[in-house]
Coordinates of C-alpha atoms in Angstrom, one line a residue:
X1032 CA -49.2 3.6 -183.6
X1033 CA -51.7 1.8 -185.9
X1034 CA -49.3 0.4 -188.5
X1035 CA -50.1 -3.2 -187.5
X1036 CA -53.8 -2.8 -188.2
X1037 CA -55.5 -3.2 -191.6
X1038 CA -56.8 -0.3 -193.7
X1039 CA -60.4 -0.6 -192.5
X1040 CA -59.5 -0.8 -188.8
X1041 CA -57.5 2.4 -189.2
X1042 CA -60.3 4.2 -191.0
X1043 CA -62.8 3.1 -188.4
X1044 CA -60.7 4.1 -185.4
X1045 CA -59.7 7.4 -187.0
X1046 CA -63.3 8.5 -188.0
X1047 CA -64.5 7.5 -184.5
X1048 CA -61.8 9.6 -182.9
X1049 CA -62.5 12.7 -184.9
X1050 CA -66.3 12.3 -184.5
X1051 CA -65.8 12.0 -180.7
X1052 CA -64.8 15.7 -180.6
X1053 CA -68.4 16.6 -181.2
X1054 CA -70.0 13.7 -179.3
X1055 CA -68.5 14.7 -176.0
X1056 CA -68.9 18.4 -177.0
X1057 CA -72.7 17.8 -177.3
X1058 CA -72.9 15.8 -174.1
X1059 CA -71.1 18.5 -172.1
X1060 CA -73.0 21.4 -173.6
X1061 CA -76.5 19.9 -173.7
X1062 CA -77.6 20.7 -170.1
X1063 CA -76.5 24.4 -170.5
X1064 CA -78.2 24.5 -173.9
X1065 CA -81.5 23.3 -172.5
X1066 CA -81.3 25.7 -169.6
X1067 CA -80.7 28.5 -172.1
X1068 CA -83.8 27.4 -174.0
X1069 CA -85.8 27.8 -170.7
X1070 CA -86.0 24.2 -169.5
X1071 CA -85.7 23.3 -165.8
X1072 CA -83.8 20.4 -164.1
X1073 CA -86.8 18.1 -164.1
X1074 CA -87.5 18.7 -167.8
X1075 CA -83.8 18.1 -168.6
X1076 CA -84.0 14.9 -166.7
X1077 CA -87.1 13.8 -168.6
X1078 CA -85.4 14.5 -172.0
X1079 CA -82.3 12.5 -170.9
X1080 CA -84.6 9.7 -169.8
X1081 CA -86.3 9.6 -173.1
X1082 CA -83.1 9.4 -175.0
X1083 CA -81.6 6.7 -172.8
X1084 CA -84.7 4.5 -172.7
X1085 CA -85.1 4.6 -176.5
X1086 CA -81.3 3.9 -176.7
X1087 CA -81.9 0.9 -174.5
X1088 CA -84.6 -0.5 -176.8
X1089 CA -82.3 -0.1 -179.8
X1090 CA -79.5 -1.7 -177.9
X1091 CA -81.7 -4.8 -177.9
X1092 CA -82.3 -4.4 -181.6
X1093 CA -78.7 -3.7 -182.6
X1094 CA -77.8 -7.4 -182.9
X1095 CA -80.8 -8.6 -184.9
X1096 CA -80.5 -5.6 -187.3
X1097 CA -76.8 -6.2 -187.8
X1098 CA -77.4 -9.9 -188.6
X1099 CA -79.6 -8.8 -191.5
X1100 CA -77.7 -5.7 -192.7
X1101 CA -74.2 -6.3 -191.5
X1102 CA -72.1 -4.2 -189.1
X1103 CA -71.2 -1.4 -191.6
X1104 CA -74.8 -0.8 -192.9
X1105 CA -76.1 -0.8 -189.4
X1106 CA -73.5 1.8 -188.4
X1107 CA -74.5 3.9 -191.4
X1108 CA -78.2 3.7 -190.4
X1109 CA -77.2 4.7 -186.9
X1110 CA -75.3 7.7 -188.2
X1111 CA -78.1 9.0 -190.4
X1112 CA -80.6 8.7 -187.4
X1113 CA -78.1 10.6 -185.2
X1114 CA -77.6 13.3 -187.8
X1115 CA -81.4 13.9 -188.1
X1116 CA -81.8 13.8 -184.3
X1117 CA -79.1 16.4 -183.7
X1118 CA -80.5 18.6 -186.4
X1119 CA -83.9 18.6 -184.6
X1120 CA -82.2 19.4 -181.3
X1121 CA -80.4 22.3 -182.9
X1122 CA -83.7 23.6 -184.4
X1123 CA -85.6 23.0 -181.2
X1124 CA -88.6 24.9 -182.6
X1125 CA -90.8 23.6 -179.7
X1126 CA -90.8 20.8 -177.1
X1127 CA -92.2 18.2 -179.5
X1128 CA -89.4 18.8 -182.1
X1129 CA -86.8 18.6 -179.3
X1130 CA -88.4 15.4 -178.0
X1131 CA -88.2 13.8 -181.5
X1132 CA -84.6 14.8 -181.6
X1133 CA -83.9 13.0 -178.4
X1134 CA -85.7 9.9 -179.7
X1135 CA -83.6 9.8 -182.8
X1136 CA -80.3 10.4 -181.0
X1137 CA -81.4 7.5 -178.6
X1138 CA -81.8 5.2 -181.7
X1139 CA -78.4 6.3 -182.9
X1140 CA -76.8 5.5 -179.5
X1141 CA -78.4 2.1 -179.3
X1142 CA -77.4 0.9 -182.7
X1143 CA -73.9 2.4 -182.8
X1144 CA -71.8 1.2 -179.8
X1145 CA -72.6 -2.6 -179.9
X1146 CA -71.9 -2.7 -183.7
X1147 CA -68.8 -0.6 -183.4
X1148 CA -67.4 -2.9 -180.7
X1149 CA -68.3 -6.0 -182.6
X1150 CA -67.0 -4.6 -185.9
X1151 CA -63.7 -3.4 -184.5
X1152 CA -63.1 -6.8 -182.7
X1153 CA -63.4 -8.5 -186.0
X1154 CA -61.1 -6.2 -187.8
X1155 CA -58.1 -6.6 -185.5
X1156 CA -56.1 -9.8 -184.5
X1157 CA -57.3 -11.5 -181.4
X1158 CA -54.1 -10.9 -179.5
X1159 CA -54.3 -7.2 -180.2
X1160 CA -57.9 -6.7 -179.2
X1161 CA -57.3 -5.1 -175.7
X1162 CA -54.7 -2.8 -177.3
X1163 CA -57.0 -1.8 -180.2
X1164 CA -59.9 -1.0 -178.0
X1165 CA -57.7 1.0 -175.6
X1166 CA -56.1 2.9 -178.5
X1167 CA -59.5 3.7 -180.1
X1168 CA -60.8 4.9 -176.7
X1169 CA -57.6 6.9 -176.0
X1170 CA -57.5 8.7 -179.4
X1171 CA -61.2 9.4 -179.2
X1172 CA -60.9 10.8 -175.7
X1173 CA -58.0 13.1 -176.7
X1174 CA -60.3 14.6 -179.4
X1175 CA -63.1 14.8 -176.8
X1176 CA -60.9 17.1 -174.7
X1177 CA -60.8 19.6 -177.6
X1178 CA -64.5 19.5 -177.9
X1179 CA -65.0 20.3 -174.3
X1180 CA -62.8 23.4 -174.5
X1181 CA -64.7 24.6 -177.6
X1182 CA -68.1 24.0 -175.9
X1183 CA -66.8 25.9 -172.8
X1184 CA -65.5 29.0 -174.4
X1185 CA -67.5 29.5 -177.6
X1186 CA -70.9 30.5 -176.0
X1187 CA -69.2 33.2 -173.9
X1188 CA -67.3 34.5 -177.0
X1189 CA -70.6 34.7 -178.9
X1190 CA -72.5 36.5 -176.1
X1191 CA -69.6 38.9 -176.0
X1192 CA -70.5 39.8 -179.6
X1193 CA -73.9 40.9 -178.3
X1194 CA -75.7 37.7 -179.3
X1195 CA -78.6 36.5 -177.0
X1196 CA -77.7 33.6 -174.7
X1197 CA -80.1 31.3 -176.5
X1198 CA -78.7 32.1 -179.9
X1199 CA -75.1 31.7 -178.7
X1200 CA -75.8 28.3 -177.3
X1201 CA -77.8 27.2 -180.3
X1202 CA -75.0 28.2 -182.7
X1203 CA -72.4 26.4 -180.5
X1204 CA -74.6 23.3 -180.2
X1205 CA -75.0 23.2 -184.0
X1206 CA -71.3 22.2 -184.3
X1207 CA -72.4 18.8 -183.0
X1208 CA -73.6 18.0 -186.5
X1209 CA -69.9 17.9 -187.6
X1210 CA -69.6 14.4 -185.9
X1211 CA -71.5 12.9 -188.8
X1212 CA -69.6 14.8 -191.5
X1213 CA -66.6 12.7 -190.6
X1214 CA -68.3 9.4 -189.7
X1215 CA -70.6 8.9 -192.6
X1216 CA -68.0 9.2 -195.4
X1217 CA -65.6 6.9 -193.5
X1218 CA -68.3 4.2 -193.2
X1219 CA -68.8 4.4 -196.9
X1220 CA -65.1 3.7 -197.5
X1221 CA -64.8 0.5 -195.4
X1222 CA -65.8 -3.1 -196.2
X1223 CA -68.0 -5.2 -194.0
X1224 CA -66.9 -8.4 -192.3
X1225 CA -68.5 -11.7 -193.1
X1226 CA -71.0 -13.0 -190.5
X1227 CA -71.4 -16.7 -191.5
X1228 CA -74.1 -17.5 -189.1
X1229 CA -77.3 -15.4 -189.5
X1230 CA -79.0 -16.9 -186.4
X1231 CA -77.9 -17.1 -182.8
X1232 CA -78.2 -20.4 -180.9
X1233 CA -79.8 -19.3 -177.7
X1234 CA -78.3 -21.9 -175.3
X1235 CA -78.3 -21.7 -171.5
X1236 CA -74.6 -21.0 -171.4
X1237 CA -75.0 -18.0 -173.8
X1238 CA -77.8 -16.5 -171.7
X1239 CA -75.8 -16.9 -168.5
X1240 CA -72.7 -15.2 -170.0
X1241 CA -74.8 -12.2 -171.2
X1242 CA -76.5 -11.9 -167.8
X1243 CA -73.2 -12.0 -165.9
X1244 CA -72.0 -9.0 -167.9
X1245 CA -75.3 -7.2 -167.9
X1246 CA -76.1 -7.2 -164.2
X1247 CA -73.1 -5.1 -163.1
X1248 CA -73.6 -2.9 -166.1
X1249 CA -77.2 -2.3 -165.0
X1250 CA -76.1 -1.1 -161.6
X1251 CA -73.4 1.1 -163.0
X1252 CA -75.9 2.5 -165.5
X1253 CA -78.4 3.4 -162.7
X1254 CA -75.7 5.1 -160.7
X1255 CA -74.3 7.0 -163.6
X1256 CA -77.7 8.2 -164.7
X1257 CA -78.2 9.7 -161.2
X1258 CA -75.2 12.0 -161.3
X1259 CA -73.2 12.2 -164.5
X1260 CA -75.6 14.2 -166.8
X1261 CA -75.8 16.8 -164.1
X1262 CA -72.1 17.2 -163.2
X1263 CA -71.5 20.4 -165.2
X1264 CA -74.5 22.0 -163.6
X1265 CA -73.4 20.7 -160.2
X1266 CA -70.2 22.7 -160.4
X1267 CA -72.1 25.8 -161.4
X1268 CA -74.7 25.5 -158.6
X1269 CA -72.2 24.3 -155.9
X1270 CA -69.4 26.7 -156.5
X1271 CA -70.9 29.4 -158.7
X1272 CA -68.3 29.0 -161.4
X1273 CA -68.5 30.0 -165.0
X1274 CA -69.0 27.6 -167.9
X1275 CA -65.4 28.5 -169.1
X1276 CA -63.9 27.4 -165.7
X1277 CA -66.0 24.2 -165.6
X1278 CA -64.9 23.3 -169.1
X1279 CA -61.3 23.1 -168.0
X1280 CA -62.2 20.3 -165.6
X1281 CA -63.7 18.2 -168.3
X1282 CA -60.8 19.1 -170.7
X1283 CA -58.2 17.8 -168.2
X1284 CA -60.4 14.8 -167.5
X1285 CA -60.6 13.8 -171.2
X1286 CA -56.9 14.7 -171.8
X1287 CA -55.6 12.6 -168.9
X1288 CA -58.0 9.8 -169.6
X1289 CA -56.9 9.7 -173.3
X1290 CA -53.2 9.7 -172.5
X1291 CA -53.6 7.1 -169.7
X1292 CA -55.5 4.7 -171.8
X1293 CA -52.5 4.0 -174.0
X1294 CA -50.7 2.5 -171.1
X1295 CA -53.6 0.5 -169.8
X1296 CA -52.9 -2.7 -171.9
X1297 CA -49.6 -3.1 -170.1
X1298 CA -51.4 -3.1 -166.7
X1299 CA -53.8 -5.7 -168.1
X1300 CA -51.0 -7.9 -169.3
X1301 CA -49.4 -7.8 -165.8
X1302 CA -52.4 -8.1 -163.5
X1303 CA -55.2 -9.4 -165.7
X1304 CA -58.4 -7.5 -166.9
X1305 CA -60.6 -8.4 -164.0
X1306 CA -58.2 -7.2 -161.3
X1307 CA -57.5 -4.0 -163.2
X1308 CA -61.2 -3.2 -163.7
X1309 CA -62.3 -3.9 -160.2
X1310 CA -59.3 -2.0 -158.6
X1311 CA -60.0 1.1 -160.7
X1312 CA -63.8 1.0 -160.1
X1313 CA -63.4 0.4 -156.4
X1314 CA -61.1 3.4 -156.0
X1315 CA -63.5 5.6 -158.1
X1316 CA -66.3 4.6 -155.8
X1317 CA -64.5 5.7 -152.7
X1318 CA -63.8 9.1 -154.3
X1319 CA -67.6 9.5 -155.0
X1320 CA -68.3 9.0 -151.3
X1321 CA -66.0 11.9 -150.2
X1322 CA -66.8 14.2 -153.2
X1323 CA -69.8 16.0 -151.8
X1324 CA -67.9 17.1 -148.7
X1325 CA -65.2 18.9 -150.7
X1326 CA -65.5 22.7 -150.1
X1327 CA -63.3 24.2 -152.8
X1328 CA -63.8 24.2 -156.6
X1329 CA -60.2 23.4 -157.4
X1330 CA -60.0 20.3 -155.1
X1331 CA -63.5 19.2 -156.2
X1332 CA -62.4 19.5 -159.8
X1333 CA -59.2 17.5 -159.2
X1334 CA -61.1 14.7 -157.4
X1335 CA -63.8 14.6 -160.1
X1336 CA -61.1 14.3 -162.8
X1337 CA -59.4 11.4 -161.0
X1338 CA -62.7 9.6 -160.3
X1339 CA -63.8 10.0 -163.9
X1340 CA -60.4 8.7 -165.2
X1341 CA -60.5 5.6 -162.9
X1342 CA -64.1 4.8 -163.7
X1343 CA -64.1 5.3 -167.5
X1344 CA -60.6 4.4 -168.6
X1345 CA -61.3 0.7 -168.1
X1346 CA -64.4 0.6 -170.3
X1347 CA -62.5 -0.4 -173.5
X1348 CA -60.8 -3.2 -171.5
X1349 CA -64.2 -4.2 -170.2
X1350 CA -65.7 -4.3 -173.8
X1351 CA -62.7 -6.1 -175.2
X1352 CA -62.8 -8.6 -172.4
X1353 CA -66.5 -9.3 -173.1
X1354 CA -65.9 -9.7 -176.8
X1355 CA -63.6 -12.6 -176.1
X1356 CA -66.5 -14.7 -174.7
X1357 CA -68.7 -14.6 -177.8
X1358 CA -68.7 -15.9 -181.4
X1359 CA -68.8 -13.4 -184.3
X1360 CA -72.6 -13.6 -184.8
X1361 CA -73.2 -13.2 -181.0
X1362 CA -71.0 -10.2 -180.3
X1363 CA -73.3 -7.3 -181.3
X1364 CA -76.4 -9.0 -179.7
X1365 CA -74.5 -9.8 -176.5
X1366 CA -73.0 -6.3 -176.3
X1367 CA -76.4 -4.7 -177.2
X1368 CA -78.2 -6.6 -174.4
X1369 CA -75.5 -5.6 -171.9
X1370 CA -75.7 -2.0 -172.9
X1371 CA -79.5 -2.1 -172.9
X1372 CA -79.5 -3.1 -169.3
X1373 CA -77.1 -0.2 -168.5
X1374 CA -79.1 2.2 -170.6
X1375 CA -82.6 1.4 -169.3
X1376 CA -81.3 1.8 -165.8
X1377 CA -79.4 5.0 -166.8
X1378 CA -82.8 6.4 -168.0
X1379 CA -84.4 5.6 -164.7
X1380 CA -81.4 7.2 -163.0
X1381 CA -81.8 10.4 -165.0
X1382 CA -85.2 11.0 -163.5
X1383 CA -84.1 10.0 -160.0
X1384 CA -81.0 12.3 -160.3
X1385 CA -83.1 15.3 -161.4
X1386 CA -85.3 14.7 -158.3
X1387 CA -82.5 14.1 -155.9
X1388 CA -80.5 17.1 -157.1
X1389 CA -83.6 19.2 -156.5
X1390 CA -83.6 18.1 -152.9
X1391 CA -79.8 17.9 -152.1
X1392 CA -76.5 18.3 -154.0
X1393 CA -75.0 15.5 -151.9
X1394 CA -77.6 12.6 -151.9
X1395 CA -77.1 11.6 -155.6
X1396 CA -73.4 10.9 -155.0
X1397 CA -74.0 8.6 -152.1
X1398 CA -76.6 6.7 -154.1
X1399 CA -74.3 6.3 -157.0
X1400 CA -71.4 5.2 -154.8
X1401 CA -73.6 2.4 -153.3
X1402 CA -74.6 1.2 -156.8
X1403 CA -71.0 1.3 -158.1
X1404 CA -69.7 -0.7 -155.1
X1405 CA -72.4 -3.4 -155.6
X1406 CA -71.6 -3.6 -159.4
X1407 CA -67.8 -3.9 -158.8
X1408 CA -68.3 -6.7 -156.3
X1409 CA -70.6 -8.6 -158.7
X1410 CA -68.2 -8.3 -161.6
X1411 CA -65.3 -9.6 -159.5
X1412 CA -67.3 -12.5 -158.2
X1413 CA -68.5 -13.5 -161.7
X1414 CA -65.2 -13.2 -163.6
X1415 CA -62.1 -13.4 -161.3
X1416 CA -61.6 -17.0 -162.4
X1417 CA -61.1 -15.8 -165.9
X1418 CA -58.6 -13.1 -165.0
X1419 CA -55.6 -15.0 -166.3
X1420 CA -57.2 -16.7 -169.3
X1421 CA -56.2 -15.8 -172.9
X1422 CA -59.2 -15.5 -175.1

């Protein structure tokens, strides 16, 4: 599957995939873990907002830092920050320690993704970029599915051994530290790529390109922040289901998304990246509108899985498409700014979502659908003329 890639690209993709087991694991489990620690929905929203806003700040710093340190050292710095942050979240001695943990994980989030995307795009041939991003995403998502099952079943198993709920969730959440056990050694094994230019020429065309990618991302980030962090709790509150039952929804979501992503490059070759992205996002938006009216857990789970696949499976294509517009020294900065827009708005959305869910279990989905529809229309308008271009 990866024989055509170089050694460093294989190591990077492999370590990312295995690490993803515990990244999605922690994302899925975190709301339940915080509830077990005694925090309410508003407090959970505030913690998520802290993490995402700090992440947004470090998305802006990701490019300048990588121009000084290089992609590999920046990713290592990110990993050590994330490891420390997760450790503080596991300890959770008090609210201040937990708050510091969210701060450090936000820093990790902000530095990691722009530099991973930029680094991977430089390690693979230009003509294989869409394929490499999709394979990286697909493999990582398959490992994600295993993490979701583990997160769903281990707390119940531990409480069955007469452990207190808080202790069971804390032990389970501590496994999130394993992400860095795989990632840090891998980053020590790979070589960095050469960035010849250490300064970015901030011309008008560059700024416009970044803004065209950033504005749709900001709208999607706001919409996602309103609903996505609360989805596992939504299924529990709406249908009264157990954590184990809910985990199966997220398992099938990740499994189907991972398998489907391997075929996505063929669709892109046939129809072009812009048409594929907007078609998938548009369909996902429609499903969000009807989602709150669904009365049964099984059907709601199926619709949520389909919506999540359609919305998320195209992100590696979106990232790869974006990388084709920028020079080597611009990639991390451009991607960082784009994700900063998304992350700042996601942080705002977390607080809005906590408030809206406290009022109604339906309102957040309508708000998110409106924002997704606007983002999809903007992206199509900005980039449809580039749909057939080879970059």
